[in-house]
Short mmCIF file of C-alpha atoms in Angstrom, two decimals:
data_model
loop_
_atom_site.label_atom_id
_atom_site.label_comp_id
_atom_site.label_asym_id
_atom_site.label_seq_id
_atom_site.Cartn_x
_atom_site.Cartn_y
_atom_site.Cartn_z
CA MET A 178 -183.52 -160.47 -38.06
CA PRO A 179 -182.97 -161.63 -41.42
CA PRO A 180 -184.33 -165.16 -42.29
CA LYS A 181 -181.34 -167.57 -42.76
CA LYS A 182 -180.69 -167.68 -46.75
CA THR A 183 -180.18 -164.52 -47.07
CA MET A 184 -177.21 -164.54 -44.42
CA LEU A 185 -174.67 -162.62 -46.70
CA ARG A 186 -170.99 -163.93 -47.55
CA PRO A 187 -168.32 -162.30 -49.85
CA GLN A 188 -167.35 -163.68 -52.42
CA GLY A 189 -165.13 -166.79 -52.01
CA ALA A 190 -165.68 -167.29 -49.16
CA ALA A 191 -166.13 -171.43 -48.20
CA LYS A 192 -169.60 -172.50 -46.74
CA LYS A 193 -169.56 -175.40 -43.85
CA LYS A 194 -170.56 -178.35 -44.17
CA ALA A 195 -173.45 -179.29 -42.34
CA SER A 196 -172.04 -182.36 -41.17
CA ILE A 197 -169.21 -180.10 -39.30
CA PRO A 198 -170.40 -178.10 -36.08
CA PRO A 199 -168.31 -175.10 -35.96
CA ASP A 200 -166.12 -174.45 -34.02
CA PRO A 201 -166.95 -172.14 -30.47
CA ARG A 202 -163.17 -171.50 -30.05
CA SER A 203 -162.97 -170.05 -34.28
CA MET A 204 -162.15 -166.43 -33.29
CA ARG A 205 -163.98 -165.23 -36.82
CA GLY A 206 -166.81 -165.59 -38.13
CA VAL A 207 -170.01 -168.16 -38.56
CA SER A 208 -172.21 -169.50 -40.49
CA THR A 209 -175.68 -169.35 -39.49
CA TRP A 210 -177.63 -167.16 -36.99
CA LYS A 211 -177.65 -170.85 -34.20
CA GLU A 212 -174.35 -170.62 -34.96
CA ALA A 213 -173.93 -167.11 -33.88
CA ALA A 214 -175.99 -167.28 -30.53
CA GLY A 215 -173.55 -169.96 -29.81
CA TRP A 216 -170.68 -168.19 -30.74
CA LEU A 217 -171.60 -165.56 -28.43
CA ARG A 218 -172.89 -167.37 -25.27
CA ALA A 219 -169.26 -169.46 -25.17
CA ARG A 220 -167.94 -166.14 -24.44
CA GLY A 221 -169.82 -165.02 -23.06
CA ILE A 222 -170.53 -162.03 -24.80
CA GLU A 223 -172.80 -159.06 -23.87
CA ASP A 224 -172.90 -156.42 -25.57
CA ILE A 225 -172.56 -156.48 -30.12
CA GLU A 226 -171.68 -153.63 -31.87
CA CYS A 227 -172.88 -153.96 -35.44
CA ILE A 228 -171.09 -151.60 -38.02
CA THR A 229 -170.51 -150.18 -41.71
CA PRO A 230 -167.67 -147.88 -42.84
CA ASP A 231 -169.52 -144.12 -44.35
CA LEU A 232 -167.45 -143.00 -47.65
CA ALA A 233 -164.72 -141.83 -45.62
CA GLY A 234 -164.75 -145.59 -43.46
CA VAL A 235 -165.86 -144.32 -40.71
CA PRO A 236 -167.24 -147.49 -38.48
CA ARG A 237 -170.94 -146.36 -38.00
CA GLY A 238 -173.82 -148.50 -37.00
CA LYS A 239 -175.36 -149.26 -33.87
CA MET A 240 -174.13 -151.71 -30.55
CA MET A 241 -176.75 -153.06 -28.39
CA PRO A 242 -177.55 -156.46 -25.35
CA SER A 243 -176.32 -160.04 -27.40
CA SER A 244 -179.97 -160.65 -26.80
CA LYS A 245 -181.45 -158.03 -28.69
CA PHE A 246 -178.81 -159.14 -32.14
CA THR A 247 -179.98 -162.65 -32.03
CA SER A 248 -183.20 -161.91 -31.96
CA ASN A 249 -185.91 -160.39 -34.63
CA THR A 250 -184.22 -156.85 -33.99
CA SER A 251 -184.23 -154.96 -37.67
CA LEU A 252 -181.47 -152.06 -38.08
CA ALA A 253 -181.23 -149.17 -39.24
CA LEU A 254 -179.44 -146.12 -40.60
CA PRO A 255 -180.15 -142.84 -42.30
CA SER A 256 -179.68 -142.63 -45.88
CA ALA A 257 -178.16 -139.50 -45.10
CA LEU A 258 -175.12 -140.89 -42.81
CA TYR A 259 -173.68 -141.35 -46.33
CA ARG A 260 -174.16 -137.63 -47.95
CA HIS A 261 -171.64 -135.99 -44.74
CA THR A 262 -168.16 -134.61 -45.16
CA ILE A 263 -165.80 -135.58 -42.39
CA SER A 264 -166.52 -133.38 -40.51
CA GLY A 265 -170.02 -133.97 -40.35
CA GLU A 266 -171.70 -131.21 -42.45
CA TYR A 267 -173.53 -131.75 -45.31
CA PRO A 268 -172.78 -129.92 -48.18
CA GLU A 269 -175.20 -128.17 -50.49
CA GLU A 270 -177.11 -130.35 -53.07
CA THR A 271 -175.52 -129.24 -56.74
CA GLY A 272 -175.25 -131.34 -59.53
CA ASN A 273 -176.05 -134.77 -59.94
CA PHE A 274 -175.43 -134.81 -55.40
CA ARG A 275 -179.44 -135.31 -54.33
CA TYR A 276 -180.28 -135.75 -50.70
CA GLU A 277 -183.39 -138.85 -50.32
CA PRO A 278 -186.35 -137.13 -50.46
CA ARG A 279 -187.73 -138.27 -46.62
CA ASP A 280 -184.57 -139.40 -45.58
CA SER A 281 -185.69 -142.72 -45.34
CA ASP A 282 -184.05 -145.43 -44.08
CA LEU A 283 -181.20 -148.04 -44.33
CA LYS A 284 -180.61 -151.73 -43.13
CA LEU A 285 -178.55 -153.73 -41.62
CA VAL A 286 -177.23 -156.60 -42.30
CA PRO A 287 -174.43 -157.99 -40.58
CA ASP A 288 -172.38 -160.34 -42.21
CA LEU A 289 -171.77 -163.41 -39.90
CA SER A 290 -168.65 -164.81 -41.58
CA THR A 291 -167.35 -160.97 -39.96
CA LEU A 292 -167.92 -161.74 -36.36
CA SER A 293 -165.58 -161.15 -33.76
CA VAL A 294 -164.63 -159.93 -30.49
CA VAL A 295 -163.93 -156.70 -29.46
CA PRO A 296 -160.37 -156.59 -27.75
CA TRP A 297 -159.92 -153.70 -26.46
CA GLU A 298 -163.23 -153.35 -24.18
CA THR A 299 -163.20 -154.01 -20.87
CA ASP A 300 -166.95 -155.50 -21.06
CA PRO A 301 -167.16 -158.61 -23.27
CA THR A 302 -168.33 -157.38 -26.63
CA ALA A 303 -168.57 -158.81 -29.74
CA GLN A 304 -169.14 -156.72 -33.84
CA VAL A 305 -170.22 -157.87 -37.04
CA ILE A 306 -169.58 -155.76 -40.13
CA CYS A 307 -172.42 -154.85 -42.18
CA ASP A 308 -173.49 -154.48 -45.74
CA ILE A 309 -175.74 -151.84 -46.48
CA VAL A 310 -179.93 -152.15 -48.18
CA GLY A 311 -182.31 -150.23 -48.81
CA SER A 312 -186.12 -149.91 -46.72
CA THR A 313 -188.03 -153.25 -48.58
CA GLY A 314 -184.44 -155.22 -48.84
CA GLU A 315 -183.37 -153.38 -52.99
CA ASP A 316 -179.81 -152.91 -53.59
CA VAL A 317 -177.54 -149.81 -52.38
CA PRO A 318 -175.18 -148.95 -55.42
CA TYR A 319 -173.03 -145.90 -52.90
CA THR A 320 -172.55 -147.81 -50.23
CA PRO A 321 -168.48 -148.00 -50.01
CA ARG A 322 -168.88 -151.85 -49.11
CA ASN A 323 -171.33 -152.87 -51.82
CA VAL A 324 -169.31 -150.56 -54.42
CA LEU A 325 -166.76 -153.78 -54.21
CA LYS A 326 -168.80 -156.39 -54.30
CA ASN A 327 -170.37 -154.84 -57.12
CA VAL A 328 -167.34 -154.79 -58.97
CA VAL A 329 -166.06 -157.99 -57.99
CA ARG A 330 -168.95 -159.31 -59.33
CA MET A 331 -168.71 -158.19 -62.60
CA TYR A 332 -165.71 -160.04 -62.81
CA ALA A 333 -167.20 -163.00 -61.39
CA ASP A 334 -169.85 -162.97 -64.07
CA ARG A 335 -166.35 -163.08 -67.11
CA GLY A 336 -165.76 -166.04 -65.09
CA TRP A 337 -162.54 -164.72 -62.28
CA LYS A 338 -161.51 -163.58 -59.06
CA PRO A 339 -159.86 -160.89 -58.03
CA VAL A 340 -156.55 -161.42 -55.98
CA VAL A 341 -155.58 -158.75 -53.88
CA ALA A 342 -152.68 -157.60 -50.83
CA PRO A 343 -153.07 -154.59 -49.02
CA GLU A 344 -149.77 -152.66 -47.43
CA ILE A 345 -150.45 -150.38 -45.22
CA GLU A 346 -148.36 -147.96 -43.55
CA PHE A 347 -149.09 -145.20 -40.82
CA TYR A 348 -147.11 -143.20 -38.20
CA LEU A 349 -146.92 -142.99 -34.40
CA VAL A 350 -147.21 -139.76 -32.89
CA ALA A 351 -146.96 -138.53 -29.20
CA THR A 352 -150.83 -136.69 -28.67
CA ASN A 353 -151.22 -133.25 -30.39
CA ASP A 354 -154.90 -132.17 -28.30
CA ASP A 355 -154.50 -128.39 -30.33
CA PRO A 356 -154.59 -128.55 -34.30
CA ASP A 357 -153.01 -125.62 -34.65
CA TYR A 358 -149.43 -127.17 -33.38
CA PRO A 359 -147.68 -129.69 -36.12
CA LEU A 360 -147.60 -132.93 -35.08
CA HIS A 361 -144.32 -134.99 -33.64
CA PRO A 362 -142.84 -138.79 -32.58
CA PRO A 363 -143.36 -140.02 -29.85
CA LYS A 364 -141.32 -141.57 -27.39
CA GLY A 365 -139.98 -144.82 -27.08
CA ARG A 366 -138.91 -148.00 -24.50
CA SER A 367 -135.51 -145.78 -24.79
CA GLY A 368 -137.22 -141.63 -23.62
CA ARG A 369 -135.58 -140.61 -27.23
CA ALA A 370 -137.95 -139.80 -29.58
CA ILE A 371 -137.57 -141.77 -33.04
CA VAL A 372 -136.40 -139.98 -36.30
CA SER A 373 -136.05 -140.23 -39.61
CA GLY A 374 -134.56 -142.55 -41.72
CA GLN A 375 -134.96 -145.85 -40.76
CA GLY A 376 -136.11 -148.18 -43.26
CA TYR A 377 -135.87 -151.96 -42.41
CA SER A 378 -134.97 -150.75 -39.09
CA ILE A 379 -135.79 -153.74 -36.36
CA ALA A 380 -134.40 -151.56 -34.04
CA GLY A 381 -137.40 -148.85 -34.95
CA ILE A 382 -139.73 -151.36 -34.59
CA ASN A 383 -137.92 -152.76 -30.93
CA GLU A 384 -139.12 -149.12 -29.74
CA PHE A 385 -141.75 -149.58 -29.64
CA ASP A 386 -142.60 -153.14 -28.12
CA GLU A 387 -145.08 -153.40 -26.41
CA LEU A 388 -147.46 -151.57 -28.61
CA ILE A 389 -146.83 -154.32 -31.29
CA ASP A 390 -147.53 -157.24 -29.01
CA ASP A 391 -150.72 -155.84 -28.06
CA ILE A 392 -151.23 -155.33 -31.99
CA TYR A 393 -150.52 -158.64 -32.44
CA HIS A 394 -152.87 -160.16 -29.98
CA PHE A 395 -155.63 -157.62 -30.77
CA SER A 396 -155.20 -158.88 -34.51
CA GLU A 397 -155.10 -162.29 -33.42
CA LYS A 398 -157.91 -162.30 -30.62
CA GLN A 399 -160.49 -161.31 -34.21
CA GLY A 400 -159.16 -163.77 -36.20
CA LEU A 401 -156.82 -161.19 -38.24
CA GLU A 402 -153.67 -161.96 -39.37
CA ILE A 403 -150.73 -160.06 -40.61
CA ASP A 404 -148.16 -161.50 -42.94
CA THR A 405 -144.73 -159.05 -41.78
CA LEU A 406 -144.65 -155.61 -40.00
CA ILE A 407 -141.73 -152.96 -40.84
CA HIS A 408 -140.44 -149.94 -40.04
CA GLU A 409 -140.85 -147.75 -43.32
CA GLU A 410 -137.95 -144.46 -43.91
CA GLY A 411 -140.32 -141.46 -41.33
CA PRO A 412 -139.34 -141.52 -38.04
CA ALA A 413 -142.42 -144.07 -36.00
CA GLN A 414 -143.58 -145.08 -39.85
CA LEU A 415 -144.83 -148.45 -39.51
CA GLU A 416 -145.88 -150.96 -41.98
CA ILE A 417 -148.55 -153.39 -42.11
CA ASN A 418 -148.67 -156.33 -44.88
CA LEU A 419 -151.87 -159.19 -44.76
CA ARG A 420 -151.82 -161.88 -46.81
CA HIS A 421 -152.99 -161.68 -49.97
CA GLY A 422 -157.36 -163.53 -50.25
CA ASP A 423 -160.12 -162.01 -51.66
CA PRO A 424 -160.74 -158.55 -52.27
CA ILE A 425 -163.88 -157.39 -49.77
CA GLU A 426 -162.42 -160.11 -47.21
CA LEU A 427 -159.47 -157.49 -47.08
CA ALA A 428 -160.83 -154.19 -47.23
CA ASP A 429 -162.69 -155.96 -44.29
CA GLN A 430 -159.60 -156.41 -42.35
CA VAL A 431 -157.67 -153.10 -43.12
CA PHE A 432 -160.55 -151.42 -42.03
CA LEU A 433 -161.22 -153.20 -38.41
CA PHE A 434 -156.83 -153.80 -38.75
CA LYS A 435 -157.01 -149.73 -38.61
CA ARG A 436 -159.43 -148.87 -35.32
CA THR A 437 -157.16 -151.52 -33.94
CA ILE A 438 -153.88 -149.98 -34.64
CA ARG A 439 -155.49 -147.09 -32.95
CA GLU A 440 -156.88 -148.29 -29.76
CA ALA A 441 -153.69 -150.64 -29.12
CA ALA A 442 -151.69 -146.58 -29.86
CA LEU A 443 -154.14 -145.25 -27.27
CA LYS A 444 -153.74 -148.07 -24.70
CA HIS A 445 -150.44 -146.62 -24.45
CA GLY A 446 -150.92 -142.27 -24.68
CA ILE A 447 -149.93 -142.10 -28.28
CA TYR A 448 -151.31 -141.39 -31.53
CA ALA A 449 -152.08 -143.62 -35.08
CA THR A 450 -152.71 -141.90 -37.78
CA PHE A 451 -153.55 -142.81 -41.48
CA MET A 452 -153.40 -139.43 -42.69
CA ALA A 453 -151.53 -138.89 -45.34
CA LYS A 454 -148.65 -136.51 -45.10
CA PRO A 455 -149.32 -135.87 -41.43
CA MET A 456 -145.77 -134.06 -40.67
CA GLN A 457 -144.14 -131.72 -42.70
CA GLY A 458 -140.20 -133.05 -44.87
CA GLN A 459 -141.14 -136.50 -43.77
CA ALA A 460 -142.86 -138.75 -46.28
CA GLY A 461 -146.21 -140.15 -46.77
CA SER A 462 -148.37 -143.18 -45.57
CA ALA A 463 -149.70 -144.75 -48.29
CA MET A 464 -151.76 -148.42 -49.07
CA HIS A 465 -150.10 -149.99 -51.77
CA ILE A 466 -151.87 -152.30 -54.32
CA HIS A 467 -151.00 -155.74 -55.15
CA GLN A 468 -153.18 -157.32 -57.63
CA SER A 469 -154.25 -160.48 -59.63
CA VAL A 470 -156.53 -162.39 -61.54
CA VAL A 471 -157.72 -165.97 -61.18
CA ASP A 472 -159.84 -167.88 -63.53
CA ILE A 473 -162.24 -169.45 -60.86
CA GLU A 474 -162.52 -173.13 -62.19
CA THR A 475 -158.93 -174.00 -62.96
CA GLY A 476 -157.17 -171.60 -60.09
CA LYS A 477 -154.59 -170.50 -63.11
CA ASN A 478 -153.47 -166.25 -62.24
CA VAL A 479 -155.21 -165.12 -65.58
CA PHE A 480 -152.11 -162.57 -66.39
CA SER A 481 -149.82 -165.47 -67.45
CA ASN A 482 -150.47 -168.07 -70.85
CA PRO A 483 -149.46 -171.24 -70.00
CA ASP A 484 -145.91 -171.31 -71.08
CA GLY A 485 -145.45 -168.26 -68.32
CA SER A 486 -145.17 -165.64 -70.49
CA PRO A 487 -146.92 -162.40 -69.41
CA SER A 488 -150.62 -162.16 -71.39
CA LYS A 489 -152.57 -160.37 -73.07
CA GLU A 490 -155.43 -158.89 -69.43
CA PHE A 491 -152.09 -158.33 -68.00
CA PHE A 492 -150.66 -155.52 -70.58
CA HIS A 493 -154.41 -154.90 -70.62
CA PHE A 494 -154.81 -154.85 -67.10
CA ILE A 495 -151.98 -152.07 -66.92
CA GLY A 496 -153.07 -149.88 -69.59
CA GLY A 497 -156.36 -149.98 -67.89
CA MET A 498 -154.36 -148.80 -64.93
CA GLN A 499 -152.88 -145.65 -66.44
CA SER A 500 -155.96 -145.31 -68.37
CA PHE A 501 -158.28 -144.98 -65.69
CA VAL A 502 -156.80 -144.81 -62.27
CA PRO A 503 -155.81 -140.86 -62.55
CA LYS A 504 -159.59 -140.17 -63.48
CA ALA A 505 -160.53 -142.42 -60.32
CA LEU A 506 -157.20 -140.99 -58.58
CA VAL A 507 -159.93 -139.54 -56.25
CA MET A 508 -160.67 -142.37 -54.55
CA MET A 509 -157.57 -143.51 -53.15
CA ALA A 510 -156.79 -140.15 -52.26
CA PRO A 511 -159.90 -138.49 -50.67
CA TYR A 512 -158.58 -135.29 -49.17
CA VAL A 513 -156.68 -131.98 -49.37
CA ASN A 514 -154.04 -133.27 -47.56
CA SER A 515 -153.64 -136.46 -50.14
CA TYR A 516 -152.31 -134.51 -52.66
CA ARG A 517 -149.35 -133.63 -50.31
CA ARG A 518 -148.05 -136.85 -50.19
CA LEU A 519 -148.09 -136.83 -54.32
CA THR A 520 -145.13 -134.49 -54.63
CA PRO A 521 -142.63 -134.90 -56.46
CA ASP A 522 -139.32 -135.96 -54.47
CA MET A 523 -141.16 -137.97 -51.79
CA SER A 524 -141.17 -141.15 -52.13
CA ALA A 525 -143.90 -141.23 -54.16
CA PRO A 526 -145.50 -141.28 -58.02
CA VAL A 527 -146.49 -138.94 -59.45
CA ASN A 528 -147.15 -140.39 -62.95
CA ASN A 529 -149.12 -143.25 -64.37
CA ALA A 530 -145.58 -145.27 -65.52
CA TRP A 531 -145.84 -149.58 -65.46
CA GLY A 532 -141.95 -150.97 -65.24
CA TYR A 533 -140.82 -153.96 -63.55
CA ASP A 534 -139.46 -153.69 -59.97
CA ASN A 535 -139.32 -150.79 -60.43
CA ARG A 536 -140.63 -148.48 -56.92
CA THR A 537 -140.24 -144.97 -58.95
CA THR A 538 -143.45 -146.38 -61.23
CA ALA A 539 -146.95 -145.73 -60.21
CA PHE A 540 -147.76 -149.02 -61.34
CA ARG A 541 -144.69 -152.08 -60.79
CA VAL A 542 -144.83 -155.25 -61.85
CA PRO A 543 -142.82 -156.79 -58.95
CA VAL A 544 -140.45 -160.19 -59.37
CA SER A 545 -141.84 -162.80 -59.60
CA ASP A 546 -143.12 -166.44 -60.68
CA ALA A 547 -145.41 -166.92 -63.13
CA ALA A 548 -148.27 -168.49 -60.88
CA ALA A 549 -147.62 -165.47 -58.57
CA ARG A 550 -148.19 -162.63 -61.36
CA ARG A 551 -149.52 -158.92 -60.27
CA ILE A 552 -149.83 -155.84 -59.96
CA GLU A 553 -149.05 -153.87 -57.25
CA ASN A 554 -150.55 -150.09 -57.33
CA ARG A 555 -148.76 -147.96 -55.46
CA LEU A 556 -150.53 -144.65 -55.36
CA PRO A 557 -153.42 -145.15 -52.99
CA GLY A 558 -152.87 -143.17 -50.18
CA SER A 559 -153.07 -145.18 -45.87
CA ASP A 560 -156.40 -142.04 -45.17
CA CYS A 561 -157.96 -144.40 -48.83
CA ASN A 562 -161.21 -145.90 -47.84
CA PRO A 563 -159.82 -149.61 -47.63
CA TYR A 564 -163.04 -150.23 -49.58
CA LEU A 565 -163.00 -147.52 -51.79
CA ALA A 566 -159.91 -147.91 -52.82
CA LEU A 567 -159.88 -151.24 -54.13
CA ALA A 568 -162.74 -151.26 -55.92
CA ALA A 569 -161.70 -148.10 -58.37
CA SER A 570 -157.52 -150.11 -58.63
CA LEU A 571 -159.35 -153.61 -59.62
CA GLY A 572 -162.59 -151.98 -61.92
CA CYS A 573 -159.43 -149.99 -63.46
CA GLY A 574 -157.85 -152.78 -64.26
CA LEU A 575 -161.32 -154.36 -65.77
CA LEU A 576 -161.45 -151.69 -68.09
CA GLY A 577 -158.55 -151.99 -69.53
CA ILE A 578 -159.14 -155.22 -70.16
CA LEU A 579 -162.68 -155.36 -71.49
CA LYS A 580 -161.79 -152.35 -73.84
CA GLU A 581 -158.53 -154.19 -74.60
CA VAL A 582 -156.44 -150.74 -74.04
CA GLU A 583 -152.75 -150.70 -74.92
CA PRO A 584 -150.44 -150.12 -71.87
CA THR A 585 -147.29 -148.09 -73.30
CA ALA A 586 -143.69 -149.27 -72.98
CA ALA A 587 -142.12 -150.35 -69.38
CA SER A 588 -140.24 -147.52 -67.69
CA GLU A 589 -136.47 -148.40 -67.21
CA GLY A 590 -135.23 -145.56 -65.42
CA THR A 591 -136.50 -143.22 -63.15
CA ALA A 592 -140.27 -142.57 -63.54
CA ASN A 593 -140.98 -139.41 -61.76
CA GLU A 594 -138.27 -136.97 -63.24
CA GLY A 595 -140.57 -135.11 -66.06
CA SER A 596 -144.36 -133.93 -64.73
CA VAL A 597 -146.81 -134.05 -63.14
CA ASP A 598 -148.89 -137.54 -64.91
CA LEU A 599 -151.76 -136.76 -62.03
CA PRO A 600 -154.40 -134.72 -61.23
CA ARG A 601 -152.50 -131.70 -58.46
CA GLY A 602 -156.02 -131.44 -56.28
CA LEU A 603 -158.61 -132.59 -55.04
CA LEU A 604 -161.40 -130.48 -56.85
CA GLU A 605 -159.03 -131.27 -60.71
CA ALA A 606 -159.19 -134.70 -59.00
CA VAL A 607 -163.62 -134.90 -58.82
CA SER A 608 -164.16 -133.83 -61.79
CA GLN A 609 -161.87 -136.35 -63.47
CA LEU A 610 -163.23 -138.29 -61.71
CA GLU A 611 -167.17 -136.91 -63.14
CA SER A 612 -165.79 -136.85 -67.08
CA ASP A 613 -165.01 -140.36 -67.44
CA ASP A 614 -168.14 -142.57 -68.77
CA ALA A 615 -166.82 -145.83 -68.50
CA LEU A 616 -165.96 -145.09 -64.95
CA ALA A 617 -168.96 -145.40 -64.55
CA GLU A 618 -170.71 -148.52 -66.05
CA VAL A 619 -168.01 -150.16 -63.28
CA LEU A 620 -168.60 -147.82 -59.45
CA SER A 621 -172.10 -146.80 -61.24
CA ALA A 622 -173.52 -143.08 -62.32
CA GLU A 623 -175.25 -142.52 -58.58
CA PHE A 624 -172.32 -143.68 -56.14
CA ILE A 625 -170.09 -141.20 -58.33
CA GLY A 626 -172.08 -137.93 -57.81
CA LEU A 627 -172.70 -138.38 -54.18
CA TYR A 628 -168.96 -138.88 -53.80
CA ALA A 629 -168.17 -136.40 -55.89
CA GLY A 630 -170.97 -134.09 -53.83
CA VAL A 631 -169.28 -134.25 -50.51
CA LYS A 632 -165.71 -134.00 -51.72
CA ARG A 633 -166.16 -130.50 -53.09
CA GLY A 634 -168.22 -129.35 -49.47
CA GLU A 635 -164.97 -130.99 -47.41
CA PHE A 636 -163.04 -129.06 -50.13
CA GLU A 637 -165.00 -125.86 -49.08
CA THR A 638 -164.70 -126.52 -45.17
CA PHE A 639 -161.07 -126.24 -46.33
CA MET A 640 -161.56 -123.05 -47.46
CA GLN A 641 -163.24 -121.86 -44.40
CA VAL A 642 -158.75 -122.31 -42.76
CA ILE A 643 -156.31 -120.02 -42.37
CA SER A 644 -153.48 -121.79 -42.56
CA PRO A 645 -149.82 -121.63 -40.38
CA TRP A 646 -148.02 -120.46 -43.53
CA GLU A 647 -150.59 -117.26 -44.95
CA ARG A 648 -149.83 -115.92 -42.02
CA GLU A 649 -146.20 -116.70 -42.02
CA PHE A 650 -145.91 -115.41 -45.56
CA LEU A 651 -149.12 -112.93 -46.64
CA LEU A 652 -149.47 -111.11 -43.31
CA LEU A 653 -147.46 -108.72 -43.68
CA ASN A 654 -146.09 -108.86 -46.85
CA VAL A 655 -149.23 -108.07 -49.20
#
């Protein structure tokens, strides 16, 4: 394992004072390998999962006995792990998409601040999120956590710290072992399947009381904090809001929450899905991102002037979102299914407009005081990789500030009645990501080339599938 001095830690995470011993009862995170050994021993942990998100946000990694974890064990994964599609296939090399000639190893470096238990396992098990470095310790710019860390670092270089608060929507669905059949909402405690139109319904939440209790219990044991939970408009569609904080820490939480919610649902014999559009005719699932920027020295909100008025950085951030987010949309809408959510009249923005407390716009400014002034990006789907969606959203806003991009006038009425101002499909979105050199400044050209190649590979796999629509309308009519 790496020596103590090389332990990686999220930007802005506080270091414990040496004079204060760590609390062995703490639910999440330690500072040193010595503390890690004590933490594992106090809980009788037998196994530990060393995990890291791949391009899709799927946990990848290795499991090992806890005694091996705290010894000088080297953890490695093949570089090809970041070049396969969601279906597990490896696309052909094209353009800037290339495989590492030797398929050499990448090293897993545990971030000990993320150490927590895995509460759904029957045997005492822990988990830790890992960063990725090259075989000799060099930076790897294309892994999701590193992409986000690089964007956060660009803010820090200017004396700023971005602050985010994600909102994650998802559906509970009845188990379905045949992908040819549509998904349906599960039965709740009443014995009946819940219907749509239950937005903010307490009764809708109560239908799944025991499952929600497990989500809360699993989250508490991992040191994950839920701010609020509501029922959304779709049948058995829920939303979890997280407390605002550091982008890397919040991406880690979304990464773990998705896993937690799926496991809690499986315990009750149903599925939880983060597909952007799981059911035809129903609302899609989003991951809205609230964003602000604070000055590291003063802690003041950069979006507000001393007199409380909005600052030029506030407007330039919005201008950057309007200008660059449509070109980076594939990082917030990463699959063919994602664009089924981004359609007119389906409760999702299909524009790049902004407005004050206007939910029809892509970029909404909620009502707040000057200290809490923020911008909500309503475009990302819940199917996105949280590290990449946050990196893209914050990167686009930063480009707006650096290039002093002026926004349009704020939308006063409905912004969804005109033409669609966004890419309408996966391939168009991939092409737009590759077309803008400015995005490579904040995301890295290597990442963009790799990500675009994987997305094209996923599209080609999708094109091999014949849909029910084609059989219904083309079989006997053409």
